[in-house]
Coordinates of C-alpha atoms and ligand atoms in Angstrom, one line a residue:
X252 CA 90.3 141.3 164.0
X253 CA 88.1 140.9 160.9
X254 CA 91.0 142.2 158.8
X255 CA 93.4 139.6 160.2
X256 CA 90.9 136.9 159.6
X257 CA 90.4 138.1 156.0
X258 CA 94.2 138.1 155.5
X259 CA 94.5 134.6 156.9
X260 CA 91.8 133.3 154.6
X261 CA 93.5 135.0 151.7
X262 CA 96.8 133.5 152.6
X263 CA 95.3 130.1 153.0
X264 CA 93.6 130.4 149.7
X265 CA 96.9 131.5 148.1
X266 CA 98.7 128.6 149.7
X267 CA 96.0 126.3 148.5
X268 CA 96.4 127.5 144.9
X269 CA 100.2 127.2 145.1
X270 CA 100.2 123.7 146.3
X271 CA 97.3 122.2 144.3
X272 CA 98.8 119.7 141.9
X273 CA 98.6 121.2 138.5
X274 CA 96.9 118.2 136.9
X275 CA 93.8 118.5 134.8
X276 CA 92.2 116.1 132.4
X277 CA 92.5 117.0 128.7
X278 CA 89.9 114.5 127.8
X279 CA 88.5 111.2 129.0
X280 CA 91.5 109.1 130.1
X281 CA 94.2 111.7 129.5
X282 CA 95.8 113.7 132.2
X283 CA 98.0 116.7 131.6
X284 CA 100.4 118.0 134.2
X285 CA 102.4 121.2 133.5
X286 CA 105.8 121.1 135.3
X287 CA 107.2 124.3 134.0
X288 CA 107.2 126.7 131.0
X289 CA 108.4 124.1 128.6
X290 CA 107.9 120.8 130.4
X291 CA 104.7 118.8 130.6
X292 CA 103.7 115.3 131.6
X293 CA 100.9 113.5 129.8
X294 CA 99.5 110.4 131.5
X295 CA 97.2 107.9 129.9
X296 CA 94.6 106.9 132.5
X297 CA 91.9 105.5 130.3
X298 CA 91.6 102.8 127.7
X299 CA 92.2 103.4 124.0
X300 CA 94.4 101.9 121.3
X301 CA 95.9 105.2 120.3
X302 CA 96.7 108.6 121.8
X303 CA 96.2 111.3 119.2
X304 CA 98.7 114.1 119.2
X305 CA 97.5 117.4 117.6
X306 CA 100.1 118.7 115.2
X307 CA 100.7 122.2 113.8
X308 CA 103.2 121.9 110.9
X309 CA 104.6 125.4 111.2
X310 CA 105.5 124.8 114.9
X311 CA 108.9 123.5 116.0
X312 CA 109.4 119.9 117.3
X313 CA 108.6 119.0 120.8
X314 CA 110.7 116.2 122.3
X315 CA 108.4 113.4 123.6
X316 CA 109.9 110.7 125.8
X317 CA 107.6 107.7 126.2
X318 CA 107.8 106.1 129.6
X319 CA 106.3 102.7 130.2
X320 CA 106.2 101.5 133.8
X321 CA 108.8 104.2 134.5
X322 CA 111.3 103.3 131.8
X323 CA 111.9 105.3 128.6
X324 CA 111.0 103.1 125.7
X325 CA 111.5 105.7 123.0
X326 CA 112.0 109.3 122.2
X327 CA 110.1 110.9 119.3
X328 CA 109.8 114.4 118.0
X329 CA 106.4 115.9 117.2
X330 CA 105.4 119.3 116.0
X331 CA 102.8 119.7 118.8
X332 CA 100.2 122.3 118.0
X333 CA 100.5 125.7 119.6
X334 CA 98.0 128.0 118.0
X335 CA 95.9 125.6 115.8
X336 CA 95.7 121.9 115.0
X337 CA 96.4 121.0 111.4
X338 CA 95.9 117.3 111.9
X339 CA 96.4 114.6 114.5
X340 CA 98.9 111.7 114.5
X341 CA 98.3 108.5 116.4
X342 CA 100.7 107.0 119.0
X343 CA 100.0 103.3 119.2
X344 CA 99.3 102.2 122.8
X345 CA 98.4 98.6 122.1
X346 CA 101.8 97.1 123.0
X347 CA 101.5 98.7 126.5
X348 CA 98.0 97.6 127.5
X349 CA 97.7 97.3 131.3
X350 CA 100.9 99.3 131.9
X351 CA 101.5 102.9 133.1
X352 CA 102.2 105.1 130.1
X353 CA 103.5 108.6 130.6
X354 CA 104.8 111.1 128.0
X355 CA 107.4 113.5 129.2
X356 CA 107.3 116.4 126.8
X357 CA 109.7 119.3 126.3
X358 CA 108.0 121.9 124.1
X359 CA 110.1 124.5 122.1
X360 CA 111.3 127.6 123.9
X361 CA 109.3 130.9 123.5
X362 CA 106.7 130.8 126.3
X363 CA 106.8 133.4 128.9
X364 CA 104.9 131.6 131.6
X365 CA 103.3 128.3 132.5
X366 CA 99.9 130.0 132.1
X367 CA 100.8 130.8 128.5
X368 CA 102.2 127.3 127.9
X369 CA 98.9 125.9 129.1
X370 CA 97.1 127.7 126.3
X371 CA 98.9 125.6 123.6
X372 CA 96.3 124.0 121.4
X373 CA 97.8 120.5 121.7
X374 CA 96.8 120.0 125.4
X375 CA 93.1 120.4 124.8
X376 CA 93.3 118.2 121.7
X377 CA 95.0 115.2 123.2
X378 CA 92.5 112.3 122.8
X379 CA 92.3 108.5 123.1
X380 CA 90.9 106.6 120.1
X381 CA 90.2 103.0 119.4
X382 CA 90.4 103.2 115.6
X383 CA 92.2 105.3 113.0
X384 CA 90.7 107.3 110.2
X385 CA 91.9 105.4 107.2
X386 CA 89.5 106.7 104.7
X387 CA 92.3 108.5 102.8
X388 CA 90.0 111.1 101.3
X389 CA 92.5 113.8 100.8
X390 CA 92.0 115.4 97.4
X391 CA 95.6 114.8 96.2
X392 CA 96.1 111.3 97.6
X393 CA 96.8 109.0 94.7
X394 CA 94.5 106.2 94.0
X395 CA 96.9 103.6 92.6
X396 CA 100.3 104.7 93.8
X397 CA 101.7 103.6 97.1
X398 CA 101.4 106.2 99.9
X399 CA 101.9 105.9 103.6
X400 CA 98.8 105.7 105.7
X401 CA 99.9 108.6 107.9
X402 CA 102.8 111.1 107.9
X403 CA 105.9 111.7 105.9
X404 CA 107.6 109.4 103.5
X405 CA 110.8 109.6 101.5
X406 CA 113.0 106.9 100.0
X407 CA 111.7 103.5 99.2
X408 CA 114.2 101.0 100.7
X409 CA 114.9 97.4 101.7
X410 CA 112.6 96.0 99.0
X411 CA 112.7 92.2 98.6
X412 CA 110.4 89.6 97.1
X413 CA 109.6 86.3 98.8
X414 CA 106.9 83.7 98.6
X415 CA 104.7 85.6 96.1
X416 CA 104.9 88.9 98.1
X417 CA 106.6 92.2 97.1
X418 CA 107.9 93.8 100.3
X419 CA 108.3 97.6 100.2
X420 CA 109.9 99.4 103.1
X421 CA 110.2 103.2 103.1
X422 CA 111.7 106.1 105.1
X423 CA 108.8 107.5 107.2
X424 CA 107.9 109.7 110.0
X425 CA 104.9 108.2 111.8
X426 CA 104.4 111.4 113.8
X427 CA 104.0 114.1 111.2
X428 CA 104.0 115.0 107.6
X429 CA 107.6 116.4 107.6
X430 CA 110.9 114.6 107.7
X431 CA 111.7 113.3 111.2
X432 CA 111.9 110.1 113.4
X433 CA 113.3 108.1 110.5
X434 CA 111.7 104.6 110.7
X435 CA 111.2 101.8 108.1
X436 CA 107.5 101.8 107.2
X437 CA 106.3 98.6 105.6
X438 CA 103.8 97.6 102.9
X439 CA 103.3 94.3 101.0
X440 CA 101.7 93.5 97.7
X441 CA 101.1 90.5 95.6
X442 CA 100.8 92.5 92.4
X443 CA 102.9 95.7 92.9
X444 CA 99.8 97.8 92.8
X445 CA 97.6 97.1 95.8
X446 CA 99.6 97.7 98.9
X447 CA 98.6 96.4 102.3
X448 CA 99.9 98.5 105.2
X449 CA 101.9 96.7 107.8
X450 CA 103.2 97.8 111.1
X451 CA 106.5 99.8 111.0
X452 CA 109.3 97.3 110.7
X453 CA 112.4 99.0 112.1
X454 CA 112.2 101.8 114.6
X455 CA 114.9 104.2 115.8
X456 CA 117.0 102.3 118.3
X457 CA 120.1 102.8 120.5
X458 CA 122.4 103.7 117.6
X459 CA 120.0 106.3 116.1
X460 CA 117.3 106.7 113.7
X461 CA 117.0 104.3 110.8
X462 CA 118.0 105.6 107.4
X463 CA 117.9 103.8 104.0
X464 CA 119.3 100.4 103.3
X465 CA 118.5 97.1 101.6
X466 CA 117.2 93.7 102.3
X467 CA 118.0 90.3 100.9
X468 CA 116.9 86.7 101.7
X469 CA 119.8 84.7 103.2
X470 CA 119.2 81.5 101.2
X471 CA 122.6 80.1 102.3
X472 CA 122.3 80.9 106.0
X473 CA 125.5 82.9 105.8
X474 CA 124.7 85.1 108.7
X475 CA 123.7 82.2 111.0
X476 CA 120.1 83.3 111.7
X477 CA 118.6 80.4 109.6
X478 CA 118.1 79.6 106.0
X479 CA 115.6 81.9 104.4
X480 CA 116.0 84.6 107.0
X481 CA 115.5 88.1 105.7
X482 CA 118.5 90.3 106.3
X483 CA 118.3 94.1 106.5
X484 CA 121.3 96.4 106.3
X485 CA 120.6 100.1 107.1
X486 CA 122.3 103.2 108.2
X487 CA 122.0 104.0 111.9
X488 CA 121.9 107.8 112.0
X489 CA 123.0 109.0 115.4
X490 CA 125.7 111.6 115.9
X491 CA 127.5 109.8 113.0
X492 CA 126.3 107.5 110.3
X493 CA 127.1 103.7 110.8
X494 CA 125.9 100.6 109.1
X495 CA 123.8 98.1 111.0
X496 CA 122.3 94.7 110.5
X497 CA 118.9 93.3 111.4
X498 CA 117.3 89.9 110.7
X499 CA 113.7 88.7 110.3
X500 CA 112.4 85.2 110.6
X501 CA 108.8 86.1 109.9
X502 CA 109.2 87.2 106.3
X503 CA 110.0 90.8 107.0
X504 CA 107.2 91.7 109.4
X505 CA 109.4 92.2 112.4
X506 CA 113.2 92.5 112.7
X507 CA 115.7 91.7 115.4
X508 CA 118.4 94.3 115.7
X509 CA 121.8 92.5 115.6
X510 CA 123.4 92.8 119.0
X511 CA 126.9 93.4 117.5
X512 CA 125.9 96.6 115.6
X513 CA 127.3 98.6 114.1
X514 CA 128.8 96.2 111.5
X515 CA 130.6 98.8 109.5
X516 CA 131.9 102.3 110.4
X517 CA 134.0 104.9 108.6
X518 CA 135.6 108.1 109.6
X519 CA 133.4 110.1 107.1
X520 CA 129.7 110.2 106.2
X521 CA 128.6 107.1 104.4
X522 CA 125.0 105.7 104.1
X523 CA 122.3 103.7 102.3
X524 CA 124.1 100.3 102.2
X525 CA 122.9 98.2 99.2
X526 CA 124.0 94.6 99.5
X527 CA 123.4 91.5 97.5
X528 CA 124.6 87.9 97.4
X529 CA 127.2 87.7 94.6
X530 CA 127.1 84.3 93.0
X531 CA 130.3 84.9 91.2
X532 CA 132.4 85.7 94.3
X533 CA 130.4 83.5 96.7
X534 CA 130.1 86.4 99.2
X535 CA 128.0 89.4 99.9
X536 CA 128.8 92.5 97.8
X537 CA 128.0 95.9 99.2
X538 CA 127.8 99.4 97.7
X539 CA 127.8 102.3 100.1
X540 CA 127.3 105.9 99.2
X541 CA 130.3 108.0 100.4
X542 CA 127.9 110.9 100.4
X543 CA 129.9 114.0 100.8
X544 CA 132.9 112.6 98.9
X545 CA 130.5 112.0 95.9
X546 CA 131.7 108.4 95.3
X547 CA 130.6 104.9 95.9
X548 CA 132.5 102.4 98.1
X549 CA 132.5 98.6 97.7
X550 CA 132.9 96.0 100.4
X551 CA 132.5 92.3 100.6
X552 CA 131.6 89.9 103.5
X553 CA 131.1 86.2 104.0
X554 CA 128.4 86.7 106.7
X555 CA 127.1 90.3 106.6
X556 CA 128.9 91.0 109.9
X557 CA 132.5 91.4 108.9
X558 CA 133.1 93.7 105.9
X559 CA 136.3 94.1 103.9
X560 CA 136.9 97.2 101.7
X561 CA 137.3 96.3 98.0
X562 CA 137.3 99.5 96.0
X563 CA 135.7 102.8 95.1
X564 CA 134.2 104.5 92.1
X565 CA 133.0 107.9 91.1
X566 CA 135.4 110.6 92.3
X567 CA 135.0 113.4 89.7
X568 CA 132.8 111.3 87.5
X569 CA 129.3 111.9 86.3
X570 CA 127.0 114.6 87.9
X571 CA 128.8 115.8 91.0
X572 CA 126.8 118.9 92.1
X573 CA 125.2 117.2 95.1
X574 CA 125.7 114.4 97.6
X575 CA 125.7 110.8 96.3
X576 CA 123.0 108.7 98.0
X577 CA 121.0 105.5 97.7
X578 CA 123.1 103.3 95.3
X579 CA 122.0 100.1 93.7
X580 CA 124.1 97.7 91.5
X581 CA 122.9 94.8 89.3
X582 CA 123.7 93.0 86.1
X583 CA 121.3 93.1 83.1
X584 CA 121.2 91.8 79.5
X585 CA 121.6 94.4 76.7
X586 CA 118.5 94.0 74.5
X587 CA 119.2 92.5 71.1
X588 CA 122.6 91.1 72.1
X589 CA 124.3 88.3 74.1
X590 CA 126.0 90.9 76.2
X591 CA 125.3 91.7 79.9
X592 CA 126.4 94.9 81.6
X593 CA 126.3 96.1 85.2
X594 CA 124.3 99.2 86.0
X595 CA 125.1 101.4 89.0
X596 CA 122.3 103.6 90.3
X597 CA 123.5 106.8 92.0
X598 CA 120.9 109.2 93.4
X599 CA 122.1 112.7 93.7
X600 CA 120.8 115.7 95.6
X601 CA 120.9 118.5 94.6
X602 CA 122.4 118.6 91.1
X603 CA 119.7 116.9 89.1
X604 CA 119.2 118.2 85.5
X605 CA 116.2 120.3 86.4
X606 CA 117.2 121.3 89.9
X607 CA 117.1 119.3 93.2
X608 CA 117.2 115.6 93.3
X609 CA 117.5 113.1 90.5
X610 CA 118.8 109.6 89.6
X611 CA 121.9 109.2 87.5
X612 CA 123.3 105.9 86.4
X613 CA 126.4 104.4 85.1
X614 CA 126.9 101.4 82.8
X615 CA 130.0 99.3 83.1
X616 CA 131.5 96.2 84.7
X617 CA 131.8 95.0 88.3
X618 CA 134.3 92.3 89.2
X619 CA 133.2 91.9 92.8
X620 CA 135.8 94.5 93.9
X621 CA 135.0 97.7 92.0
X622 CA 132.9 99.2 89.3
X623 CA 134.5 100.3 86.0
X624 CA 132.3 102.6 84.0
X625 CA 132.1 102.4 80.2
X626 CA 133.5 105.5 78.4
X627 CA 132.3 107.2 75.2
X628 CA 134.6 107.4 72.2
X629 CA 136.3 110.5 73.6
X630 CA 137.2 108.6 76.7
X631 CA 134.7 110.3 79.1
X632 CA 132.1 108.7 81.3
X633 CA 128.8 110.2 80.0
X634 CA 126.2 111.4 82.6
X635 CA 122.9 109.5 82.1
X636 CA 119.6 110.2 83.8
X637 CA 117.0 107.5 84.6
X638 CA 114.0 109.8 84.5
X639 CA 113.7 113.3 83.1
X640 CA 110.9 114.6 85.3
X641 CA 111.4 116.5 88.6
X642 CA 109.8 113.9 90.9
X643 CA 111.8 110.8 90.8
X644 CA 114.4 110.1 93.5
X645 CA 116.0 107.5 95.7
X646 CA 115.2 104.8 93.1
X647 CA 116.3 101.3 93.9
X648 CA 115.3 97.8 93.0
X649 CA 113.7 94.7 94.6
X650 CA 116.1 92.0 95.5
X651 CA 115.2 88.3 94.9
X652 CA 112.5 89.2 92.3
X653 CA 111.1 86.3 90.3
X654 CA 111.8 85.5 86.6
X655 CA 115.0 87.5 86.6
X656 CA 113.0 90.7 86.8
X657 CA 114.7 93.9 87.9
X658 CA 111.9 96.0 89.2
X659 CA 112.5 99.5 90.4
X660 CA 110.5 102.1 92.4
X661 CA 111.4 105.7 93.2
X662 CA 110.2 108.4 95.6
X663 CA 107.9 110.6 93.7
X664 CA 109.0 113.9 95.0
X665 CA 112.0 116.3 95.1
X666 CA 113.9 117.5 98.2
X667 CA 113.5 121.0 96.8
X668 CA 109.8 121.2 97.9
X669 CA 108.8 117.8 99.2
X670 CA 107.9 119.2 102.6
X671 CA 105.7 122.0 101.0
X672 CA 103.4 120.1 98.7
X673 CA 99.7 120.7 99.3
X674 CA 98.9 117.5 101.1
X675 CA 98.3 117.1 104.8
X676 CA 97.9 113.9 106.6
X677 CA 100.4 112.1 104.3
X678 CA 103.2 113.5 102.3
X679 CA 104.6 111.8 99.3
X680 CA 103.9 108.8 97.1
X681 CA 106.1 106.3 95.4
X682 CA 106.3 106.1 91.6
X683 CA 104.7 103.3 89.7
X684 CA 106.9 100.2 89.6
X685 CA 109.1 99.9 86.5
X686 CA 111.0 97.1 84.8
X687 CA 114.5 98.2 84.0
X688 CA 116.3 97.0 80.9
X689 CA 119.3 98.1 78.7
X690 CA 119.3 99.1 75.1
X691 CA 122.0 100.4 72.7
X692 CA 121.1 103.9 71.4
X693 CA 121.9 105.1 67.9
X694 CA 125.0 106.8 69.3
X695 CA 126.4 103.4 70.3
X696 CA 125.9 104.1 74.0
X697 CA 124.1 101.7 76.3
X698 CA 121.1 103.3 78.0
X699 CA 118.5 102.1 80.6
X700 CA 114.8 101.8 79.7
X701 CA 112.1 101.8 82.4
X702 CA 108.9 100.2 81.3
X703 CA 105.7 100.2 83.5
X704 CA 105.5 96.9 85.3
X705 CA 103.2 94.5 83.4
X706 CA 100.9 94.2 86.5
X707 CA 99.7 97.7 85.8
X708 CA 97.5 96.5 83.0
X709 CA 95.4 94.9 85.7
X710 CA 94.3 98.4 86.7
X711 CA 92.4 98.9 83.5
X712 CA 88.6 99.3 83.9
X713 CA 86.9 100.5 80.7
X714 CA 88.3 101.5 77.4
X715 CA 86.5 104.8 77.3
X716 CA 88.0 106.0 74.0
X717 CA 89.6 104.4 71.0
X718 CA 90.8 106.2 67.9
X719 CA 92.5 104.3 65.1
X720 CA 94.1 107.1 63.1
X721 CA 93.5 110.9 63.1
X722 CA 95.2 113.8 61.4
X723 CA 96.7 116.5 63.7
X724 CA 96.9 119.9 62.1
X725 CA 97.8 123.3 63.5
X726 CA 94.3 123.7 64.9
X727 CA 94.0 121.8 68.0
X728 CA 91.6 118.8 68.3
X729 CA 90.8 117.5 71.7
X730 CA 89.4 114.3 73.4
X731 CA 87.6 114.2 76.7
X732 CA 89.1 112.1 79.5
X733 CA 87.3 109.9 82.0
X734 CA 85.7 111.5 85.1
X735 CA 85.4 108.5 87.4
X736 CA 87.6 108.6 90.6
X737 CA 88.8 112.2 89.9
X738 CA 89.9 111.4 86.4
X739 CA 92.5 108.7 87.1
X740 CA 93.4 107.1 83.8
X741 CA 95.9 105.6 81.4
X742 CA 96.4 107.0 78.0
X743 CA 98.2 105.4 75.1
X744 CA 98.9 106.7 71.6
X745 CA 101.4 107.1 68.9
X746 CA 102.6 110.3 67.2
X747 CA 103.9 110.2 63.7
X748 CA 105.7 113.5 62.8
X749 CA 107.4 112.4 59.6
X750 CA 105.5 115.2 57.8
X751 CA 105.7 117.8 60.5
X752 CA 108.2 119.2 63.0
X753 CA 106.6 119.0 66.4
X754 CA 103.4 118.0 68.1
X755 CA 102.0 119.7 71.2
X756 CA 99.8 117.7 73.6
X757 CA 97.9 119.6 76.3
X758 CA 96.1 118.2 79.3
X759 CA 93.7 120.8 80.6
X760 CA 90.6 121.5 82.7
X761 CA 87.8 124.2 83.1
X762 CA 89.9 126.1 85.7
X763 CA 92.6 126.9 83.1
X764 CA 95.1 124.5 84.6
X765 CA 97.2 122.9 81.9
X766 CA 100.2 120.7 81.3
X767 CA 101.8 121.2 77.9
X768 CA 103.9 118.4 76.5
X769 CA 105.8 118.7 73.2
X770 CA 107.4 116.2 71.0
X771 CA 110.0 117.9 68.8
X772 CA 111.1 115.5 66.1
X773 CA 113.8 117.8 64.7
X774 CA 115.5 117.9 68.1
X775 CA 114.4 114.5 69.2
X776 CA 113.1 115.8 72.5
X777 CA 110.1 115.5 74.6
X778 CA 109.2 118.3 77.0
X779 CA 106.8 118.7 79.9
X780 CA 105.7 122.1 81.1
X781 CA 103.8 122.3 84.4
X782 CA 104.1 126.0 85.1
X783 CA 100.4 126.4 84.8
X784 CA 99.4 122.9 85.9
X785 CA 97.3 124.0 88.9
X786 CA 98.6 124.8 92.4
X787 CA 102.3 125.7 91.7
X788 CA 103.2 128.6 94.0
X789 CA 103.7 126.7 97.3
X790 CA 107.4 126.6 96.4
X791 CA 109.4 128.6 93.8
X792 CA 111.1 125.5 92.5
X793 CA 107.9 123.7 91.6
X794 CA 106.9 125.5 88.4
X795 CA 109.2 123.9 85.7
X796 CA 109.7 122.8 82.2
X797 CA 111.7 119.6 81.8
X798 CA 113.1 118.1 78.6
X799 CA 114.2 114.5 77.7
X800 CA 116.0 113.1 74.7
X801 CA 113.6 110.7 72.9
X802 CA 116.3 108.3 71.6
X803 CA 114.3 107.8 68.3
X804 CA 115.5 108.6 64.8
X805 CA 112.4 108.3 62.6
X806 CA 110.0 110.9 63.9
X807 CA 107.6 108.4 65.4
X808 CA 107.1 107.9 69.2
X809 CA 104.6 106.0 71.3
X810 CA 103.5 107.4 74.6
X811 CA 101.9 105.9 77.7
X812 CA 100.6 108.2 80.4
X813 CA 99.4 107.4 83.8
X814 CA 97.4 110.2 85.6
X815 CA 96.7 109.7 89.3
X816 CA 95.2 112.8 91.0
X817 CA 98.6 114.5 91.7
X818 CA 101.0 112.9 89.4
X819 CA 101.6 112.2 85.7
X820 CA 104.1 109.6 84.5
X821 CA 105.0 109.6 80.9
X822 CA 106.7 106.5 79.4
X823 CA 108.0 106.9 75.9
X824 CA 108.7 104.0 73.5
X825 CA 108.3 101.3 76.1
X826 CA 110.3 103.2 78.7
X827 CA 113.3 104.4 76.6
X828 CA 112.5 107.8 78.0
X829 CA 110.5 108.5 81.1
X830 CA 109.2 111.5 82.9
X831 CA 107.7 111.6 86.4
X832 CA 106.0 114.8 87.6
X833 CA 103.8 115.9 90.4
X834 CA 100.9 118.2 89.5
X835 CA 98.2 119.7 91.7
X836 CA 95.3 120.6 89.3
X837 CA 92.4 122.4 91.0
X838 CA 90.1 120.0 89.2
X839 CA 91.1 116.9 87.3
X840 CA 92.3 117.4 83.7
X841 CA 89.3 116.7 81.6
X842 CA 90.6 117.0 78.0
X843 CA 93.7 116.1 76.0
X844 CA 94.3 118.2 72.9
X845 CA 96.8 117.8 70.1
X846 CA 98.2 120.3 67.6
X847 CA 101.0 120.1 65.1
X848 CA 103.7 122.5 63.9
X849 CA 105.4 122.6 60.5
X850 CA 102.9 120.3 58.7
X851 CA 100.3 117.7 59.6
X852 CA 101.1 114.9 62.0
X853 CA 99.3 111.6 62.6
X854 CA 97.8 110.4 65.8
X855 CA 97.6 106.6 66.0
X856 CA 96.0 104.0 68.2
X857 CA 94.7 106.4 70.9
X858 CA 93.3 104.4 73.8
X859 CA 92.1 105.9 77.0
X860 CA 91.3 103.6 79.9
X861 CA 89.5 104.5 83.1
X862 CA 91.2 102.8 86.0
X863 CA 89.9 100.9 89.0
X864 CA 90.7 101.7 92.5
X865 CA 90.0 98.2 93.8
Ligands
FRU1 C1 117.9 110.2 100.5 C2 118.3 110.2 102.0 C3 119.2 109.1 102.3 C4 119.0 108.8 103.7 C5 117.5 109.1 103.9 C6 117.2 109.7 105.2 O1 116.7 110.8 100.2 O2 118.9 111.4 102.3 O3 120.6 109.3 101.9 O4 119.3 107.5 104.1 O5 117.2 110.0 102.8 O6 115.8 109.8 105.3

């Protein structure tokens, strides 16, 4: 009898465990409900502006469907933590206050049992928060370059200027520091230096995630959304790539997705639409990267909705060892002449001169239908590079900029290793803004110059060193650099090698980290060696030496360097040659030394400014 009773109790207990709903609270206001080995529901029961998702970068993506009052509002992909949490990413709950919010999560395969799945670090780490940690204290987060507040960033895109504000959109992943969930992040600035973070502007929608594109102000109300509306054209990346339209009547803060999307489709991969109002044709002109075909396509439209094919450019021309992406097209005066020329930007990945991604450009003419590139005396179209560093990609310009300015900005990384760089809560910065111009080189060719935007002078704090003239001999002489704010600084000087052959310039610190730059006036080259610049072994493609032509004839160059924690940008002779490089020194570079080869050289007008972060 006793035995039977015991059995009954055991059975009842067993039944009780079997049918107890498997819900438990992860933390205050968050309920987790495991439905199976790879399927979990997370319900928000408390109050808080954000739900923090714990992320483990090495883990695969989980698919997270967000249900509000029972309807799916979006699907995002998050590398939810399995064994440890690297950092958390916030999911903004503020639009759904007072509603039922549930996340339906499918984690990657690989768990044996629900019991094992329950052990994943992410469940215990789910938390509600009212504020975000925006201190941005990561060691390698730049002080005066634009970076996203959280998560991954690649291409800058859709930039326009209106009412005194420079709008910068960018490809971002709000839910992790690796590429995913492509969304247009948004920042605004009145001086191109201090960026105010704005809410994400265009999110993945019915046609897919939101790849790169462009914006322009519709001053003639051609699209019918109203005079002064901001129009955005971007690539919808679903199963295929299509071009879509969106419009904004609040100066680019929020966009309405055009109900008639897509506005342009092709049978092959094409992306990154770059459009502008063409005064000469009285219509919109569009350049589209026919990525895998390695060419650019041209279209025109009266209203941004109906597009007519006009022409193509590029098959077999220029650098062809990678896909063609992120075009831009504009007309510029050639310095010292009455001539104007069109410049076509063509970002290519891989196939850059030093591996991975880079920006090539073509100079020529555009008649509203197609682009015709200038040829050299032998009848070839020369390959020209905008920047000779490894970390300059997806460069495009602001539309509607004031004073006929053509201001560019690029993504300061390289697809070879962008996802591996030693940062955490954010990944990637944009380059400093640059003013593009054209000049004729000694070889008769027209080249692009990229000078730092004049606003950058506003960053200067104190002139911490000034040297009028100094001899540079074979024995190196060095100057100390500012230490405030981790050594961020601007350095300007001139090198005169008319009585020598080359000058070496080395940035170094007490850890033995160094960057060796060399101006060789016999070869008219400038090189940058970051093989021992600090942390370099996170990816085999990171250690590198890059070389640029200097375009000078006389053996004298002026250099302007900007150092910002994890980057060095070198502008030679007012931007006639430029190099952009990431570096990860274990401590800030504290000295700059000079030495000469083949005779004495002269250092002139050395100025070192400490820079402000305000
Ligand atoms: C260039 C690019 C673009 C695309 C975007 C996606 O870096 O590949 O062609 O629109 O990134 O994030």
